[in-house]
Amino acid sequence: MAEKILLVEDEEKLARMVELELQYEGYQVDKAFDGRTGLDRALSGEYDLVLLDIMLPALSGMEVLRRLRKESQLPVIMLTARDTVVDKVSGLDMGADDYITKPFAIEELLARIRAALRKRPAQAAEEPRSLLAAGALTMDTERHEVEVRGQSVELTRREFDLLRYLLENKEKVISRESLLDHVWGFDFVGETNAVDVYIRFLRSKIDERFDIKLIHTVRGVGYVIREDGNG
């Protein structure tokens, strides 16, 4: 199967040129034109490598890299028009695998991509694929364990599944209907306030017990897990 590359670049003509060259070399390519979309896609687990521009709308490339490195060791090559030592050092210190300055020869980019992909198996072996996290909370989906600040949190199966779905969609507001569909099932028959009841259970065991605020209510819409503690 062809390796899949995510290109996050707001210069659409450049992005198209790079896309065509990569496709010619046999790679699958998806494009994103702003940092927020790029981050969401990079976290999806669908890609083998990210080409990430520094100057992006919505979220800068550096901020995308910072957030991505909290959850993934996906190989990242930074692209930038700014050939300064500070930019290069900052990107590498934040976890970038490599750095290339525009304008670049496509042959050089391809060589850097091949080098980054060769390192990937060792990185992938080190990455705990079963872990989800938000702030001080971590969830091991394989071991069915949840901890906050290193302390175990005992959850029922339904509580665990609800928390897992919220963590998998961290920073996204999920409607009660969507939570019912994904956690309880499309054929669920019961009280319509089941989601609210189980959210209260989770808050009691996590937010209130540890004096944090991860689970937020968006009035009239649903619920969201946010790391920053802002409602």
Coordinates of N, CA, C and O in Angstrom, one line a residue, residues 66-158:
R66 N 3.5 21.6 18.1 CA 3.5 21.5 19.6 C 2.3 20.6 20.0 O 2.5 19.7 20.9
R67 N 1.1 20.9 19.5 CA 0.0 20.1 19.9 C 0.0 18.6 19.4 O -0.4 17.7 20.1
L68 N 0.5 18.5 18.2 CA 0.7 17.1 17.6 C 1.6 16.3 18.5 O 1.3 15.1 18.7
R69 N 2.7 16.9 19.0 CA 3.7 16.1 19.7 C 3.2 15.7 21.1 O 3.8 14.8 21.7
K70 N 2.1 16.3 21.6 CA 1.5 15.8 22.8 C 0.9 14.4 22.7 O 0.8 13.7 23.7
E71 N 0.6 14.1 21.4 CA -0.2 12.8 21.3 C 0.4 11.9 20.2 O 0.0 10.7 20.2
S72 N 1.4 12.3 19.4 CA 1.8 11.5 18.4 C 3.3 11.8 18.0 O 3.8 12.9 18.2
Q73 N 4.0 10.7 17.6 CA 5.4 10.9 17.1 C 5.4 10.7 15.5 O 6.4 10.3 14.9
L74 N 4.3 11.0 14.9 CA 4.2 11.0 13.4 C 5.3 11.9 12.8 O 5.5 13.0 13.3
P75 N 6.1 11.4 11.9 CA 7.2 12.1 11.3 C 6.7 13.5 10.7 O 5.7 13.5 10.0
V76 N 7.4 14.5 11.0 CA 7.0 15.9 10.5 C 8.3 16.5 9.9 O 9.3 16.6 10.5
I77 N 8.1 17.0 8.6 CA 9.1 17.8 8.0 C 8.5 19.3 7.9 O 7.5 19.4 7.3
M78 N 9.2 20.2 8.4 CA 8.8 21.6 8.4 C 9.2 22.3 7.1 O 10.3 22.1 6.6
L79 N 8.3 23.1 6.5 CA 8.5 23.9 5.3 C 8.4 25.3 5.7 O 7.5 25.8 6.4
T80 N 9.4 26.1 5.2 CA 9.3 27.5 5.6 C 10.1 28.4 4.6 O 11.1 27.9 3.9
A81 N 9.6 29.6 4.4 CA 10.4 30.6 3.5 C 11.4 31.3 4.4 O 12.2 32.1 3.8
R82 N 11.4 31.1 5.7 CA 12.3 31.9 6.6 C 13.5 31.0 6.9 O 13.4 30.0 7.6
D83 N 14.7 31.4 6.4 CA 15.9 30.6 6.6 C 16.7 31.1 7.7 O 17.8 31.6 7.5
T84 N 16.1 31.1 8.9 CA 16.8 31.6 10.1 C 17.2 30.4 11.0 O 16.4 29.5 11.1
V85 N 18.3 30.6 11.7 CA 18.7 29.5 12.6 C 17.7 29.4 13.8 O 17.4 28.3 14.2
V86 N 17.1 30.5 14.2 CA 16.1 30.4 15.3 C 14.9 29.6 14.9 O 14.5 28.7 15.7
D87 N 14.4 29.8 13.7 CA 13.3 29.0 13.3 C 13.6 27.5 13.2 O 12.8 26.7 13.6
K88 N 14.8 27.2 12.6 CA 15.2 25.8 12.5 C 15.3 25.1 13.9 O 14.8 24.0 14.1
V89 N 16.0 25.8 14.7 CA 16.3 25.2 16.1 C 15.0 25.1 16.8 O 14.7 24.1 17.5
S90 N 14.1 26.1 16.7 CA 12.8 26.0 17.4 C 12.0 24.8 16.9 O 11.4 24.0 17.7
G91 N 11.9 24.6 15.6 CA 11.2 23.5 15.0 C 11.7 22.2 15.5 O 11.0 21.3 15.9
L92 N 13.0 22.0 15.4 CA 13.7 20.8 15.8 C 13.5 20.5 17.3 O 13.3 19.4 17.7
D93 N 13.7 21.6 18.1 CA 13.5 21.4 19.5 C 12.1 21.0 19.9 O 11.9 20.3 20.9
M94 N 11.1 21.4 19.1 CA 9.7 21.0 19.4 C 9.3 19.7 18.9 O 8.2 19.2 19.0
G95 N 10.3 19.0 18.2 CA 10.0 17.6 17.7 C 9.9 17.4 16.3 O 9.6 16.3 15.8
A96 N 10.2 18.4 15.4 CA 10.2 18.2 14.0 C 11.3 17.2 13.6 O 12.4 17.2 14.3
D97 N 11.1 16.4 12.6 CA 12.1 15.4 12.2 C 13.1 16.0 11.2 O 14.2 15.6 11.2
D98 N 12.7 17.0 10.5 CA 13.6 17.6 9.5 C 13.0 19.0 9.1 O 11.9 19.4 9.6
Y99 N 13.7 19.7 8.3 CA 13.4 21.1 8.0 C 13.9 21.4 6.6 O 15.0 21.0 6.3
I100 N 13.1 22.0 5.8 CA 13.5 22.4 4.4 C 13.0 23.8 4.1 O 11.9 24.2 4.5
T101 N 13.9 24.6 3.5 CA 13.6 26.0 3.2 C 13.1 26.2 1.8 O 13.7 25.7 0.9
K102 N 12.1 27.0 1.6 CA 11.6 27.3 0.3 C 12.5 28.4 -0.3 O 12.9 29.3 0.5
P103 N 12.6 28.5 -1.6 CA 12.2 27.4 -2.6 C 13.2 26.2 -2.5 O 14.4 26.4 -2.2
F104 N 12.6 25.0 -2.7 CA 13.4 23.8 -2.5 C 13.3 23.0 -3.8 O 12.3 23.1 -4.6
A105 N 14.4 22.3 -4.1 CA 14.3 21.3 -5.2 C 13.5 20.1 -4.8 O 13.7 19.6 -3.7
I106 N 12.6 19.6 -5.7 CA 11.8 18.5 -5.3 C 12.6 17.3 -5.0 O 12.2 16.5 -4.2
E107 N 13.8 17.1 -5.7 CA 14.6 16.0 -5.4 C 15.1 16.0 -3.9 O 15.2 14.9 -3.3
E108 N 15.4 17.2 -3.4 CA 15.8 17.3 -2.0 C 14.7 16.9 -1.1 O 14.9 16.2 -0.1
L109 N 13.5 17.5 -1.4 CA 12.3 17.1 -0.5 C 12.1 15.6 -0.5 O 11.8 15.0 0.5
L110 N 12.1 15.0 -1.7 CA 11.9 13.6 -1.8 C 12.9 12.8 -1.0 O 12.6 11.8 -0.3
A111 N 14.2 13.2 -1.0 CA 15.2 12.5 -0.2 C 14.9 12.7 1.3 O 15.1 11.7 2.0
R112 N 14.5 13.9 1.7 CA 14.2 14.1 3.1 C 13.0 13.2 3.5 O 12.9 12.7 4.7
I113 N 12.0 13.1 2.7 CA 10.8 12.3 3.0 C 11.2 10.8 3.1 O 10.8 10.2 4.1
R114 N 12.1 10.3 2.2 CA 12.5 8.9 2.3 C 13.3 8.7 3.6 O 13.1 7.7 4.3
A115 N 14.1 9.7 4.0 CA 14.9 9.5 5.2 C 14.0 9.5 6.4 O 14.2 8.7 7.4
A116 N 13.0 10.4 6.5 CA 12.1 10.5 7.6 C 11.3 9.2 7.7 O 11.0 8.7 8.8
L117 N 10.8 8.7 6.6 CA 10.0 7.4 6.6 C 10.8 6.2 7.0 O 10.3 5.3 7.6
R118 N 12.1 6.2 6.7 CA 13.0 5.1 7.2 C 13.1 5.0 8.7 O 13.2 4.0 9.3
K119 N 13.0 6.2 9.3 CA 13.0 6.2 10.8 C 11.7 5.8 11.5 O 11.7 5.5 12.6
R120 N 10.7 5.8 10.7 CA 9.3 5.6 11.2 C 9.1 4.4 12.0 O 8.5 4.4 13.1
P121 N 9.6 3.2 11.6 CA 9.3 2.0 12.4 C 9.7 2.0 13.8 O 9.0 1.6 14.7
A122 N 10.9 2.6 14.1 CA 11.4 2.7 15.4 C 10.5 3.6 16.2 O 10.2 3.4 17.4
Q123 N 10.1 4.7 15.6 CA 9.3 5.7 16.3 C 7.9 5.1 16.6 O 7.4 5.2 17.7
A124 N 7.4 4.4 15.6 CA 6.0 3.8 15.8 C 6.0 2.7 16.9 O 5.1 2.6 17.7
A125 N 7.1 2.0 17.0 CA 7.2 1.0 18.1 C 7.2 1.6 19.5 O 6.8 1.0 20.4
E126 N 7.8 2.8 19.6 CA 7.8 3.5 20.9 C 6.5 4.1 21.3 O 6.3 4.4 22.4
E127 N 5.7 4.4 20.3 CA 4.5 5.2 20.6 C 3.4 4.3 21.2 O 3.0 3.3 20.6
P128 N 2.8 4.7 22.3 CA 1.8 3.9 22.9 C 0.4 4.2 22.2 O -0.3 5.1 22.5
R129 N 0.1 3.4 21.2 CA -1.0 3.7 20.3 C -2.3 3.6 21.1 O -3.3 4.1 20.7
S130 N -2.4 2.9 22.2 CA -3.6 2.7 23.0 C -3.9 3.9 23.9 O -4.9 3.8 24.6
L131 N -3.1 4.9 24.0 CA -3.2 5.9 25.0 C -4.0 7.1 24.4 O -3.7 7.6 23.3
L132 N -5.0 7.6 25.2 CA -5.7 8.8 25.0 C -5.4 9.7 26.2 O -5.2 9.2 27.3
A133 N -5.4 11.0 26.0 CA -5.1 11.9 27.1 C -5.7 13.3 26.9 O -6.0 13.7 25.8
A134 N -6.0 13.9 28.0 CA -6.5 15.3 28.1 C -6.0 15.9 29.4 O -6.4 15.4 30.5
G135 N -5.2 16.9 29.4 CA -4.7 17.5 30.6 C -4.0 16.4 31.5 O -3.1 15.7 31.0
A136 N -4.4 16.3 32.7 CA -3.8 15.4 33.7 C -4.4 14.0 33.6 O -4.0 13.1 34.3
L137 N -5.4 13.8 32.7 CA -6.0 12.5 32.5 C -5.5 11.7 31.4 O -5.2 12.2 30.3
T138 N -5.2 10.4 31.7 CA -4.8 9.5 30.6 C -5.7 8.2 30.6 O -6.2 7.8 31.7
M139 N -5.9 7.7 29.4 CA -6.7 6.5 29.3 C -5.9 5.5 28.4 O -5.5 5.8 27.4
D140 N -5.8 4.3 28.9 CA -5.3 3.2 28.2 C -6.4 2.3 27.7 O -7.1 1.6 28.5
T141 N -6.7 2.4 26.4 CA -7.9 1.8 25.9 C -7.8 0.2 25.8 O -8.7 -0.5 25.8
E142 N -6.5 -0.3 25.7 CA -6.3 -1.7 25.7 C -6.4 -2.3 27.0 O -7.0 -3.4 27.2
R143 N -5.9 -1.6 28.0 CA -5.9 -2.2 29.4 C -7.2 -1.8 30.1 O -7.4 -2.2 31.3
H144 N -8.0 -0.9 29.5 CA -9.2 -0.4 30.1 C -8.9 0.3 31.5 O -9.6 0.1 32.5
E145 N -7.9 1.2 31.4 CA -7.5 1.9 32.6 C -7.5 3.4 32.4 O -7.2 3.9 31.4
V146 N -8.0 4.1 33.5 CA -8.0 5.6 33.5 C -7.3 6.1 34.7 O -7.5 5.6 35.8
E147 N -6.4 7.1 34.5 CA -5.7 7.7 35.6 C -5.7 9.2 35.5 O -5.8 9.7 34.4
V148 N -5.7 9.8 36.7 CA -5.6 11.3 36.7 C -4.4 11.6 37.7 O -4.5 11.1 38.9
R149 N -3.4 12.2 37.2 CA -2.2 12.5 38.1 C -1.6 11.2 38.7 O -1.2 11.2 39.8
G150 N -1.7 10.1 37.9 CA -1.2 8.9 38.4 C -2.1 8.1 39.3 O -1.7 6.9 39.7
Q151 N -3.3 8.6 39.6 CA -4.2 7.9 40.5 C -5.3 7.2 39.7 O -5.9 7.9 38.8
S152 N -5.6 6.0 40.0 CA -6.5 5.2 39.2 C -8.0 5.7 39.4 O -8.3 6.1 40.5
V153 N -8.7 5.7 38.3 CA -10.2 6.1 38.4 C -11.0 4.9 37.9 O -10.8 4.4 36.8
E154 N -11.8 4.4 38.8 CA -12.6 3.2 38.5 C -13.9 3.7 37.7 O -14.7 4.5 38.3
L155 N -14.1 3.1 36.5 CA -15.3 3.5 35.7 C -16.0 2.2 35.3 O -15.4 1.2 35.1
T156 N -17.3 2.4 35.2 CA -18.1 1.3 34.6 C -17.8 1.2 33.1 O -17.2 2.1 32.5
R157 N -18.3 0.2 32.5 CA -18.1 0.0 31.0 C -18.7 1.2 30.3 O -18.1 1.7 29.4
R158 N -19.9 1.6 30.6 CA -20.6 2.7 29.9 C -19.9 4.0 30.2 O -19.7 4.8 29.2

